[in-house]
Amino acid sequence: MTSPVDTVPTDLDLAAALSTLRERGYRHMPVTRDGELVGVVSLRDLARLATIGPADVPRGLKGVVVADTTVSDVRGNEGFYHYRQHSAIDLSTNRPFEDVWRLLIDGSLPATRVERDTFRAETDPLRPLPPSVLEVLPAVARTSTPLEGLRTALSMAASERGLRPVLDLDAAARRRDALFLSALTPTVLTALHRLRRGLPVIEPRTDLPYAANYLWMLTGVAPDPAATTAVECYLISTIDHGFNASTFTARVIASTGADVGSCVVGAVGALSGPLHGGAPSRALDLVNEIGSPERAREVVTRKVVAGERIMGFGHAVYRTDDPRSVMLRDVAIGLGGSLVELAVAVEKTVVEVLAEMKPGRELYANVEFYAGVVMASCGIPPEMFTPTFAAGRVVGWCANVLEQAVDPKIIRPRARYVGPPPPQPVPPIAVG
Ligand SMILES: CC(C)(COP(=O)(O)OP(=O)(O)OC[C@H]1O[C@@H](n2cnc3c(N)ncnc32)[C@H](O)[C@@H]1OP(=O)(O)O)[C@@H](O)C(=O)NCCC(=O)NCCS
């Protein structure tokens, strides 16, 4: 111990005590009151108290920044989001899916046709189902929805291909695994859908781009150009969206150093939850339930009075129009039809009713509202709405996994223990 003894008074605030300990290189320090020793503090205990404790973190980690990213960002108050340095909406309307895929995975858009074709030449051949997966898929389809079956199939494909922990791989090998799983996902989903309906699996076509090939594998007919463009806009506009639950899940798994397959399978599980990707079809159900524009006010008012949420409205981040729903509304109007006309009228009335009944909450149509309308108008059945979402989002998950894999720090928060105080004697099991 140094002489004279360094002490801290009991009324010293936490931050000052901590910096005293740090500056002087002590691990423990006596605490005195009126010259009398009253205790000893340790740097470790002080540091634990001084860091943000569980009590300071909002429920659900809402708004907490947990990582740095260059993949994408959502500016909720402005109604704007971007992938790397480009507006997501501009990309949706000006570039094919593969260009945006390359932007997310490799960091830049292809600048020339040669660069675009090179990326396609690399990814198109990765589409077919591995034979062992194709073999088990009929059995999987008997008991699983396409999203459930996707977990099984990707897990198998990853094992069969020998995907190794990202911790043990260089950047090129991780990227190769990410491209493989992304390219395979639409093939698995459409195959499972067809098998569940007793239809033959349709092989992917390498002459078709991502979105057109997806519709081809789903329906088995040459895709309509307008439907292809609409689905492509939808896929691009939902390819990534900040630290949503499935993306965060993928990153947590990547932070353990696990293989890309484990990360994507975990993300699919998170996406399947009704509070995340589970419900674009519920917004379409609402439109169908309303049935005609003149019924909209009455139906919506009744639901809000009953304390129900109006599906496809409100957003955790946007406090203004969700730019994806604005863009998809235009896409839907371009497709035309009675469903679209009804949806546009319903949206207007719902926004009015919510503004009257929930003033100040800023509730507008979110991406789910027009996603269902667009997909239905393109001939995608409701049970494939969420799988279609996954067919695009898998690229966002992979981009985040590759980014996380570079950071060797494991994501390991803690919980606040609120159970009975330990230690308590372990009781013997009661007889009888
Ligand atoms: C998306 C959602 C979960 C975001 O929730 P959030 O930002 O955390 O908002 P809160 O749950 O705190 O709600 C704030 C207020 O707005 C109301 N509200 C939010 N969304 C609403 C909706 N769709 N219909 C009716 N009221 C809604 C809530 O009742 C609450 O009102 P209160 O202050 O009187 O209690 C929420 O808007 C919702 O449940 N929407 C419907 C489901 C949906 O479309 N999900 C897809 C999202 S992409």
Short mmCIF file of C-alpha atoms and ligand atoms in Angstrom, two decimals:
data_model
loop_
_atom_site.label_atom_id
_atom_site.label_comp_id
_atom_site.label_asym_id
_atom_site.label_seq_id
_atom_site.Cartn_x
_atom_site.Cartn_y
_atom_site.Cartn_z
CA MET A 1 0.00 0.00 0.00
CA THR A 2 1.24 3.52 -0.76
CA SER A 3 2.19 5.86 2.03
CA PRO A 4 0.54 8.14 2.95
CA VAL A 5 -2.54 6.00 2.26
CA ASP A 6 -4.72 7.25 -0.58
CA THR A 7 -8.39 7.26 0.37
CA VAL A 8 -11.71 8.40 -1.08
CA PRO A 9 -14.46 10.00 1.00
CA THR A 10 -17.86 8.33 1.24
CA ASP A 11 -19.62 11.25 -0.47
CA LEU A 12 -17.43 11.16 -3.60
CA ASP A 13 -19.56 10.57 -6.66
CA LEU A 14 -19.20 7.34 -8.62
CA ALA A 15 -17.55 8.77 -11.73
CA ALA A 16 -14.93 10.69 -9.70
CA ALA A 17 -14.13 7.61 -7.59
CA LEU A 18 -13.75 5.53 -10.71
CA SER A 19 -11.42 7.96 -12.43
CA THR A 20 -9.29 8.27 -9.27
CA LEU A 21 -8.83 4.53 -9.21
CA ARG A 22 -8.09 4.38 -12.92
CA GLU A 23 -5.66 7.30 -12.96
CA ARG A 24 -3.66 5.99 -10.03
CA GLY A 25 -3.65 2.42 -11.24
CA TYR A 26 -5.25 0.97 -8.09
CA ARG A 27 -7.49 -2.05 -8.05
CA HIS A 28 -8.79 -1.42 -4.51
CA MET A 29 -9.12 1.69 -2.43
CA PRO A 30 -9.93 2.27 1.26
CA VAL A 31 -13.02 4.39 2.01
CA THR A 32 -12.88 6.62 5.08
CA ARG A 33 -15.34 8.70 7.09
CA ASP A 34 -13.78 11.30 9.43
CA GLY A 35 -10.44 9.55 9.08
CA GLU A 36 -11.90 6.15 10.05
CA LEU A 37 -11.74 3.25 7.61
CA VAL A 38 -15.33 2.29 6.70
CA GLY A 39 -14.70 -0.05 3.79
CA VAL A 40 -12.83 -0.86 0.61
CA VAL A 41 -14.07 -0.36 -2.95
CA SER A 42 -12.82 -2.35 -5.90
CA LEU A 43 -12.32 -0.93 -9.36
CA ARG A 44 -14.15 -3.91 -10.82
CA ASP A 45 -17.28 -3.25 -8.70
CA LEU A 46 -17.21 0.45 -9.46
CA ALA A 47 -16.76 -0.16 -13.18
CA ARG A 48 -19.70 -2.56 -13.12
CA LEU A 49 -21.89 0.09 -11.49
CA ALA A 50 -20.64 2.86 -13.75
CA THR A 51 -21.37 1.04 -17.00
CA ILE A 52 -24.97 1.09 -18.30
CA GLY A 53 -26.86 -1.37 -16.14
CA PRO A 54 -29.88 -3.41 -17.18
CA ALA A 55 -32.17 -0.81 -15.61
CA ASP A 56 -30.94 1.78 -18.14
CA VAL A 57 -31.72 -0.27 -21.24
CA PRO A 58 -35.21 0.21 -22.71
CA ARG A 59 -37.41 -2.86 -23.03
CA GLY A 60 -36.79 -4.76 -26.24
CA LEU A 61 -33.53 -2.75 -26.66
CA LYS A 62 -35.69 -0.17 -28.44
CA GLY A 63 -33.44 2.53 -29.88
CA VAL A 64 -30.23 1.09 -28.36
CA VAL A 65 -27.26 1.21 -30.71
CA VAL A 66 -25.57 -2.19 -30.52
CA ALA A 67 -23.21 -2.13 -33.52
CA ASP A 68 -21.67 0.00 -36.23
CA THR A 69 -22.82 -0.84 -39.73
CA THR A 70 -22.25 0.31 -43.29
CA VAL A 71 -24.96 -1.97 -44.73
CA SER A 72 -28.08 0.16 -44.30
CA ASP A 73 -29.85 2.73 -42.15
CA VAL A 74 -33.43 3.80 -41.46
CA ARG A 75 -34.20 7.43 -40.68
CA GLY A 76 -37.63 7.02 -39.14
CA ASN A 77 -38.51 10.69 -38.68
CA GLU A 78 -37.67 11.55 -42.26
CA GLY A 79 -39.30 8.50 -43.82
CA PHE A 80 -36.02 7.64 -45.56
CA TYR A 81 -33.82 4.57 -45.66
CA HIS A 82 -30.77 3.64 -47.62
CA TYR A 83 -28.57 0.69 -48.55
CA ARG A 84 -24.98 1.80 -48.14
CA GLN A 85 -24.91 5.27 -49.77
CA HIS A 86 -27.96 4.87 -52.03
CA SER A 87 -31.66 5.50 -51.40
CA ALA A 88 -33.39 2.11 -51.16
CA ILE A 89 -36.37 3.45 -53.08
CA ASP A 90 -34.18 4.71 -55.94
CA LEU A 91 -32.47 1.33 -56.08
CA SER A 92 -35.85 -0.46 -56.13
CA THR A 93 -36.98 1.44 -59.17
CA ASN A 94 -33.69 1.77 -61.07
CA ARG A 95 -31.66 -1.40 -60.56
CA PRO A 96 -32.23 -5.16 -60.84
CA PHE A 97 -32.15 -7.30 -57.72
CA GLU A 98 -28.69 -8.70 -58.46
CA ASP A 99 -27.14 -5.22 -58.58
CA VAL A 100 -28.44 -4.49 -55.09
CA TRP A 101 -27.32 -7.93 -53.92
CA ARG A 102 -23.81 -7.09 -55.11
CA LEU A 103 -24.01 -3.68 -53.41
CA LEU A 104 -24.84 -5.30 -50.09
CA ILE A 105 -22.35 -8.16 -50.28
CA ASP A 106 -19.41 -6.55 -52.12
CA GLY A 107 -19.95 -2.93 -51.13
CA SER A 108 -20.63 -1.35 -54.53
CA LEU A 109 -23.09 -1.45 -57.40
CA PRO A 110 -21.79 -2.91 -60.65
CA ALA A 111 -20.53 0.03 -62.68
CA THR A 112 -20.60 -1.76 -66.04
CA ARG A 113 -22.59 -4.49 -67.77
CA VAL A 114 -19.53 -6.71 -67.55
CA GLU A 115 -19.47 -6.34 -63.76
CA ARG A 116 -23.20 -7.08 -63.61
CA ASP A 117 -22.84 -10.15 -65.82
CA THR A 118 -19.86 -11.38 -63.82
CA PHE A 119 -21.90 -11.33 -60.61
CA ARG A 120 -24.77 -13.16 -62.34
CA ALA A 121 -22.36 -15.72 -63.79
CA GLU A 122 -21.14 -16.37 -60.26
CA THR A 123 -24.55 -16.59 -58.55
CA ASP A 124 -26.93 -18.12 -61.14
CA PRO A 125 -25.26 -21.57 -61.05
CA LEU A 126 -25.78 -21.69 -57.27
CA ARG A 127 -29.58 -21.89 -57.63
CA PRO A 128 -30.27 -25.64 -58.09
CA LEU A 129 -31.14 -27.79 -55.10
CA PRO A 130 -28.32 -30.10 -53.97
CA PRO A 131 -29.46 -33.70 -54.78
CA SER A 132 -29.64 -34.78 -51.12
CA VAL A 133 -31.90 -31.82 -50.29
CA LEU A 134 -34.14 -32.52 -53.28
CA GLU A 135 -34.44 -36.11 -52.08
CA VAL A 136 -35.79 -35.24 -48.62
CA LEU A 137 -37.88 -32.22 -49.63
CA PRO A 138 -41.12 -34.17 -50.32
CA ALA A 139 -41.04 -35.55 -46.76
CA VAL A 140 -40.26 -32.11 -45.37
CA ALA A 141 -43.13 -30.57 -47.36
CA ARG A 142 -45.60 -33.07 -45.90
CA THR A 143 -45.17 -31.69 -42.38
CA SER A 144 -43.72 -28.19 -42.79
CA THR A 145 -44.75 -24.84 -44.19
CA PRO A 146 -42.26 -23.42 -46.72
CA LEU A 147 -40.66 -21.21 -44.05
CA GLU A 148 -40.34 -24.10 -41.59
CA GLY A 149 -39.00 -26.35 -44.33
CA LEU A 150 -36.48 -23.66 -45.31
CA ARG A 151 -34.79 -24.05 -41.91
CA THR A 152 -34.45 -27.80 -42.43
CA ALA A 153 -33.27 -27.55 -46.04
CA LEU A 154 -30.71 -24.79 -45.47
CA SER A 155 -29.37 -26.62 -42.46
CA MET A 156 -28.92 -29.77 -44.55
CA ALA A 157 -27.41 -27.92 -47.48
CA ALA A 158 -24.95 -26.12 -45.20
CA SER A 159 -23.82 -29.38 -43.58
CA GLU A 160 -23.56 -31.24 -46.85
CA ARG A 161 -21.46 -28.49 -48.39
CA GLY A 162 -19.27 -28.49 -45.30
CA LEU A 163 -19.80 -24.88 -44.30
CA ARG A 164 -17.28 -24.03 -41.60
CA PRO A 165 -17.37 -21.48 -38.76
CA VAL A 166 -16.89 -17.93 -40.03
CA LEU A 167 -14.22 -17.61 -37.35
CA ASP A 168 -12.07 -20.10 -39.26
CA LEU A 169 -12.66 -18.66 -42.74
CA ASP A 170 -11.20 -15.82 -44.71
CA ALA A 171 -13.43 -13.14 -46.25
CA ALA A 172 -13.57 -14.88 -49.65
CA ALA A 173 -14.77 -18.17 -48.16
CA ARG A 174 -17.42 -16.44 -46.02
CA ARG A 175 -18.66 -14.56 -49.07
CA ARG A 176 -18.85 -17.80 -51.07
CA ASP A 177 -21.01 -19.40 -48.36
CA ALA A 178 -23.25 -16.33 -48.18
CA LEU A 179 -23.85 -16.34 -51.94
CA PHE A 180 -24.58 -20.07 -51.91
CA LEU A 181 -27.29 -19.82 -49.22
CA SER A 182 -28.89 -16.70 -50.73
CA ALA A 183 -29.08 -18.20 -54.21
CA LEU A 184 -30.54 -21.44 -52.86
CA THR A 185 -33.28 -19.88 -50.71
CA PRO A 186 -35.82 -19.02 -53.46
CA THR A 187 -35.40 -22.50 -54.98
CA VAL A 188 -36.08 -24.21 -51.65
CA LEU A 189 -39.12 -22.05 -50.89
CA THR A 190 -40.80 -22.48 -54.25
CA ALA A 191 -40.07 -26.23 -54.32
CA LEU A 192 -41.66 -26.68 -50.89
CA HIS A 193 -44.69 -24.66 -51.94
CA ARG A 194 -45.24 -26.79 -55.04
CA LEU A 195 -44.65 -30.08 -53.25
CA ARG A 196 -47.25 -29.12 -50.62
CA ARG A 197 -49.74 -28.64 -53.43
CA GLY A 198 -48.83 -31.95 -55.05
CA LEU A 199 -47.12 -30.21 -57.98
CA PRO A 200 -43.74 -31.10 -59.48
CA VAL A 201 -40.70 -29.07 -58.48
CA ILE A 202 -39.61 -26.63 -61.19
CA GLU A 203 -35.91 -26.31 -61.91
CA PRO A 204 -34.39 -22.83 -61.75
CA ARG A 205 -33.58 -21.15 -65.07
CA THR A 206 -30.22 -19.47 -65.38
CA ASP A 207 -31.45 -17.35 -68.29
CA LEU A 208 -33.83 -15.49 -65.95
CA PRO A 209 -32.88 -12.87 -63.38
CA TYR A 210 -33.62 -13.43 -59.68
CA ALA A 211 -37.21 -12.11 -59.51
CA ALA A 212 -38.36 -13.59 -62.83
CA ASN A 213 -36.79 -16.92 -61.92
CA TYR A 214 -38.59 -16.82 -58.56
CA LEU A 215 -41.99 -16.40 -60.25
CA TRP A 216 -41.07 -19.06 -62.79
CA MET A 217 -40.18 -21.60 -60.11
CA LEU A 218 -43.36 -20.71 -58.20
CA THR A 219 -45.85 -20.95 -61.05
CA GLY A 220 -44.16 -22.85 -63.85
CA VAL A 221 -45.33 -20.32 -66.43
CA ALA A 222 -43.32 -17.64 -68.21
CA PRO A 223 -43.43 -14.66 -65.83
CA ASP A 224 -45.45 -11.62 -66.83
CA PRO A 225 -43.07 -8.61 -67.20
CA ALA A 226 -45.28 -6.26 -65.13
CA ALA A 227 -45.56 -8.82 -62.31
CA THR A 228 -41.81 -9.45 -62.44
CA THR A 229 -41.03 -5.74 -62.13
CA ALA A 230 -43.49 -5.37 -59.25
CA VAL A 231 -42.10 -8.36 -57.33
CA GLU A 232 -38.54 -7.18 -57.98
CA CYS A 233 -39.39 -3.73 -56.54
CA TYR A 234 -40.87 -5.42 -53.48
CA LEU A 235 -37.85 -7.74 -53.00
CA ILE A 236 -35.36 -4.88 -53.29
CA SER A 237 -37.33 -2.57 -51.01
CA THR A 238 -37.34 -5.19 -48.24
CA ILE A 239 -33.86 -6.65 -48.78
CA ASP A 240 -32.65 -5.02 -45.56
CA HIS A 241 -34.09 -2.67 -42.94
CA GLY A 242 -31.73 -1.84 -40.10
CA PHE A 243 -31.45 -3.96 -36.97
CA ASN A 244 -34.78 -5.76 -37.19
CA ALA A 245 -35.17 -8.93 -35.08
CA SER A 246 -34.07 -11.46 -37.71
CA THR A 247 -31.03 -9.42 -38.77
CA PHE A 248 -30.01 -8.96 -35.15
CA THR A 249 -30.45 -12.71 -34.60
CA ALA A 250 -28.18 -13.46 -37.57
CA ARG A 251 -25.56 -11.08 -36.20
CA VAL A 252 -25.66 -12.53 -32.70
CA ILE A 253 -25.02 -15.99 -34.15
CA ALA A 254 -22.27 -14.63 -36.41
CA SER A 255 -20.64 -13.02 -33.38
CA THR A 256 -20.13 -16.49 -31.90
CA GLY A 257 -18.09 -17.39 -34.98
CA ALA A 258 -20.64 -19.98 -36.17
CA ASP A 259 -21.06 -20.85 -39.87
CA VAL A 260 -23.19 -18.73 -42.23
CA GLY A 261 -25.79 -21.53 -42.43
CA SER A 262 -26.45 -21.34 -38.68
CA CYS A 263 -26.82 -17.56 -38.90
CA VAL A 264 -29.37 -17.74 -41.73
CA VAL A 265 -31.34 -20.61 -40.16
CA GLY A 266 -31.60 -18.63 -36.90
CA ALA A 267 -32.75 -15.56 -38.82
CA VAL A 268 -35.48 -17.57 -40.58
CA GLY A 269 -36.73 -18.68 -37.16
CA ALA A 270 -36.90 -15.08 -35.94
CA LEU A 271 -38.66 -13.96 -39.12
CA SER A 272 -41.37 -16.61 -38.71
CA GLY A 273 -42.74 -14.91 -35.58
CA PRO A 274 -46.10 -13.13 -36.07
CA LEU A 275 -44.68 -9.91 -34.64
CA HIS A 276 -41.94 -9.79 -37.28
CA GLY A 277 -42.43 -11.21 -40.76
CA GLY A 278 -45.36 -13.40 -39.95
CA ALA A 279 -48.21 -11.29 -41.16
CA PRO A 280 -48.30 -9.49 -44.52
CA SER A 281 -51.35 -11.64 -45.28
CA ARG A 282 -53.23 -10.16 -42.30
CA ALA A 283 -53.28 -6.72 -43.96
CA LEU A 284 -54.75 -8.27 -47.10
CA ASP A 285 -57.33 -10.05 -44.93
CA LEU A 286 -58.37 -6.65 -43.58
CA VAL A 287 -58.87 -5.24 -47.09
CA ASN A 288 -60.92 -8.29 -48.04
CA GLU A 289 -62.93 -8.10 -44.81
CA ILE A 290 -63.79 -4.46 -45.51
CA GLY A 291 -64.84 -5.47 -49.01
CA SER A 292 -66.00 -2.04 -50.25
CA PRO A 293 -64.80 1.53 -49.61
CA GLU A 294 -68.06 2.60 -47.95
CA ARG A 295 -67.64 -0.05 -45.24
CA ALA A 296 -64.07 1.03 -44.34
CA ARG A 297 -64.93 3.68 -41.74
CA GLU A 298 -67.39 1.50 -39.87
CA VAL A 299 -65.15 -1.60 -39.79
CA VAL A 300 -62.02 0.29 -38.76
CA THR A 301 -63.81 2.34 -36.09
CA ARG A 302 -65.30 -0.82 -34.58
CA LYS A 303 -61.88 -2.48 -34.44
CA VAL A 304 -60.14 0.51 -32.85
CA VAL A 305 -62.96 0.85 -30.26
CA ALA A 306 -62.48 -2.86 -29.49
CA GLY A 307 -58.77 -2.17 -28.88
CA GLU A 308 -57.60 -4.04 -31.98
CA ARG A 309 -54.63 -3.04 -34.11
CA ILE A 310 -55.34 -2.23 -37.74
CA MET A 311 -53.01 -4.54 -39.64
CA GLY A 312 -50.65 -2.84 -42.07
CA PHE A 313 -50.67 0.48 -40.18
CA GLY A 314 -48.21 2.02 -37.73
CA HIS A 315 -44.49 1.37 -37.48
CA ALA A 316 -41.96 1.10 -34.68
CA VAL A 317 -39.48 3.42 -36.42
CA TYR A 318 -41.35 5.55 -38.99
CA ARG A 319 -43.26 8.53 -37.64
CA THR A 320 -44.27 9.57 -41.12
CA ASP A 321 -45.15 7.65 -44.29
CA ASP A 322 -43.25 4.38 -44.61
CA PRO A 323 -41.37 5.01 -47.90
CA ARG A 324 -41.78 1.36 -48.84
CA SER A 325 -45.56 1.58 -48.66
CA VAL A 326 -45.56 4.80 -50.70
CA MET A 327 -43.44 3.12 -53.38
CA LEU A 328 -45.48 -0.08 -53.33
CA ARG A 329 -48.71 1.91 -53.61
CA ASP A 330 -47.42 3.28 -56.93
CA VAL A 331 -46.39 -0.21 -57.99
CA ALA A 332 -49.85 -1.52 -57.09
CA ILE A 333 -51.57 1.30 -58.98
CA GLY A 334 -49.41 0.42 -61.99
CA LEU A 335 -50.69 -3.16 -61.80
CA GLY A 336 -54.30 -1.95 -61.49
CA GLY A 337 -57.39 -3.98 -60.68
CA SER A 338 -60.30 -3.88 -58.26
CA LEU A 339 -58.21 -5.08 -55.26
CA VAL A 340 -55.78 -2.20 -55.75
CA GLU A 341 -58.61 0.36 -56.07
CA LEU A 342 -60.17 -0.96 -52.88
CA ALA A 343 -56.82 -0.91 -51.03
CA VAL A 344 -56.13 2.72 -52.00
CA ALA A 345 -59.57 3.77 -50.75
CA VAL A 346 -59.20 1.74 -47.54
CA GLU A 347 -55.76 3.24 -46.81
CA LYS A 348 -57.16 6.78 -47.06
CA THR A 349 -60.03 6.03 -44.69
CA VAL A 350 -57.89 4.12 -42.17
CA VAL A 351 -55.38 6.99 -41.96
CA GLU A 352 -58.27 9.43 -41.37
CA VAL A 353 -59.92 7.25 -38.71
CA LEU A 354 -56.63 6.60 -36.88
CA ALA A 355 -55.80 10.34 -36.90
CA GLU A 356 -59.21 11.03 -35.31
CA MET A 357 -59.17 8.17 -32.80
CA LYS A 358 -55.43 8.07 -32.03
CA PRO A 359 -54.40 11.72 -32.38
CA GLY A 360 -50.69 12.46 -32.28
CA ARG A 361 -49.64 8.84 -32.84
CA GLU A 362 -48.69 9.42 -36.51
CA LEU A 363 -50.10 6.15 -37.85
CA TYR A 364 -49.72 5.52 -41.60
CA ALA A 365 -49.70 2.50 -43.88
CA ASN A 366 -46.58 0.37 -43.39
CA VAL A 367 -44.86 -1.93 -45.87
CA GLU A 368 -47.17 -4.84 -45.03
CA PHE A 369 -50.26 -3.04 -46.28
CA TYR A 370 -49.27 -2.79 -49.95
CA ALA A 371 -46.91 -5.78 -49.89
CA GLY A 372 -49.87 -8.14 -49.65
CA VAL A 373 -51.81 -6.23 -52.31
CA VAL A 374 -48.85 -6.25 -54.73
CA MET A 375 -48.05 -9.92 -54.19
CA ALA A 376 -51.68 -10.98 -54.54
CA SER A 377 -51.96 -8.91 -57.74
CA CYS A 378 -48.90 -10.75 -59.09
CA GLY A 379 -50.45 -14.16 -58.44
CA ILE A 380 -48.46 -15.01 -55.30
CA PRO A 381 -50.70 -16.94 -52.87
CA PRO A 382 -50.97 -15.56 -49.30
CA GLU A 383 -49.12 -18.52 -47.76
CA MET A 384 -46.09 -17.46 -49.85
CA PHE A 385 -46.11 -13.79 -48.75
CA THR A 386 -43.68 -14.25 -45.84
CA PRO A 387 -41.54 -16.81 -47.73
CA THR A 388 -41.26 -14.28 -50.59
CA PHE A 389 -40.10 -11.71 -48.06
CA ALA A 390 -37.45 -14.22 -46.89
CA ALA A 391 -36.36 -14.84 -50.50
CA GLY A 392 -35.09 -11.23 -50.63
CA ARG A 393 -34.20 -10.62 -46.99
CA VAL A 394 -31.75 -13.52 -46.98
CA VAL A 395 -29.34 -11.22 -48.83
CA GLY A 396 -29.61 -8.59 -46.07
CA TRP A 397 -29.01 -11.22 -43.41
CA CYS A 398 -25.91 -12.43 -45.23
CA ALA A 399 -24.52 -8.91 -45.69
CA ASN A 400 -24.91 -8.36 -41.96
CA VAL A 401 -23.32 -11.72 -41.15
CA LEU A 402 -20.27 -10.86 -43.28
CA GLU A 403 -19.97 -7.50 -41.55
CA GLN A 404 -20.33 -9.01 -38.08
CA ALA A 405 -17.83 -11.77 -38.83
CA VAL A 406 -15.05 -9.20 -39.13
CA ASP A 407 -15.62 -8.11 -35.52
CA PRO A 408 -14.13 -10.67 -33.12
CA LYS A 409 -16.25 -9.45 -30.19
CA ILE A 410 -19.02 -11.84 -29.14
CA ILE A 411 -22.43 -10.22 -28.49
CA ARG A 412 -23.12 -11.17 -24.90
CA PRO A 413 -25.45 -8.87 -22.91
CA ARG A 414 -26.71 -9.81 -19.47
CA ALA A 415 -30.05 -10.08 -17.74
CA ARG A 416 -31.04 -8.55 -14.44
CA TYR A 417 -31.79 -11.33 -11.96
CA VAL A 418 -35.18 -10.65 -10.33
CA GLY A 419 -35.85 -14.07 -8.75
CA PRO A 420 -35.74 -15.00 -5.02
CA PRO A 421 -32.42 -14.10 -3.35
CA PRO A 422 -29.80 -16.87 -3.34
CA PRO A 423 -28.39 -18.90 -1.79
CA GLN A 424 -31.32 -20.93 -0.52
CA PRO A 425 -30.93 -24.53 0.60
CA VAL A 426 -31.87 -27.02 -2.09
CA PRO A 427 -34.95 -28.75 -0.61
CA PRO A 428 -35.18 -32.53 -0.68
CA ILE A 429 -37.91 -33.91 -2.94
CA ALA A 430 -41.14 -34.48 -1.02
CA VAL A 431 -42.20 -38.09 -0.61
CA GLY A 432 -45.48 -39.02 -2.37
C1 LIG B 1 -45.96 -1.90 -35.96
C2 LIG B 1 -46.33 -1.66 -34.51
C3 LIG B 1 -46.08 -2.93 -33.70
C4 LIG B 1 -45.45 -0.52 -33.99
O1 LIG B 1 -45.77 -0.28 -32.67
P1 LIG B 1 -45.14 0.91 -31.78
O2 LIG B 1 -44.47 1.94 -32.62
O3 LIG B 1 -44.34 0.27 -30.74
O4 LIG B 1 -46.42 1.66 -31.27
P2 LIG B 1 -47.17 1.35 -29.95
O5 LIG B 1 -47.49 -0.09 -29.87
O6 LIG B 1 -46.40 1.97 -28.83
O7 LIG B 1 -48.54 2.18 -30.19
C5 LIG B 1 -48.62 3.58 -30.01
C6 LIG B 1 -50.11 3.96 -30.05
O8 LIG B 1 -50.59 3.84 -31.38
C7 LIG B 1 -51.62 2.85 -31.43
N1 LIG B 1 -51.42 2.03 -32.61
C8 LIG B 1 -50.22 1.66 -33.17
N2 LIG B 1 -50.44 0.93 -34.27
C9 LIG B 1 -51.78 0.84 -34.40
C10 LIG B 1 -52.58 0.18 -35.34
N3 LIG B 1 -52.07 -0.49 -36.36
N4 LIG B 1 -53.93 0.26 -35.19
C11 LIG B 1 -54.45 0.94 -34.16
N5 LIG B 1 -53.72 1.60 -33.23
C12 LIG B 1 -52.40 1.53 -33.36
C13 LIG B 1 -51.48 2.01 -30.18
O9 LIG B 1 -52.71 1.46 -29.80
C14 LIG B 1 -50.98 3.05 -29.20
O10 LIG B 1 -52.09 3.81 -28.80
P3 LIG B 1 -52.24 4.32 -27.27
O11 LIG B 1 -51.17 5.36 -27.14
O12 LIG B 1 -53.64 4.84 -27.22
O13 LIG B 1 -52.00 3.12 -26.40
C15 LIG B 1 -47.80 -1.25 -34.40
O14 LIG B 1 -48.01 -0.06 -35.12
C16 LIG B 1 -48.76 -2.34 -34.85
O15 LIG B 1 -49.09 -3.23 -34.06
N6 LIG B 1 -49.21 -2.31 -36.16
C17 LIG B 1 -50.10 -3.33 -36.67
C18 LIG B 1 -49.33 -4.57 -37.07
C19 LIG B 1 -48.51 -4.38 -38.34
O16 LIG B 1 -48.97 -3.79 -39.30
N7 LIG B 1 -47.28 -4.89 -38.29
C20 LIG B 1 -46.37 -4.77 -39.38
C21 LIG B 1 -45.28 -3.81 -39.07
S1 LIG B 1 -44.18 -3.53 -40.44
#
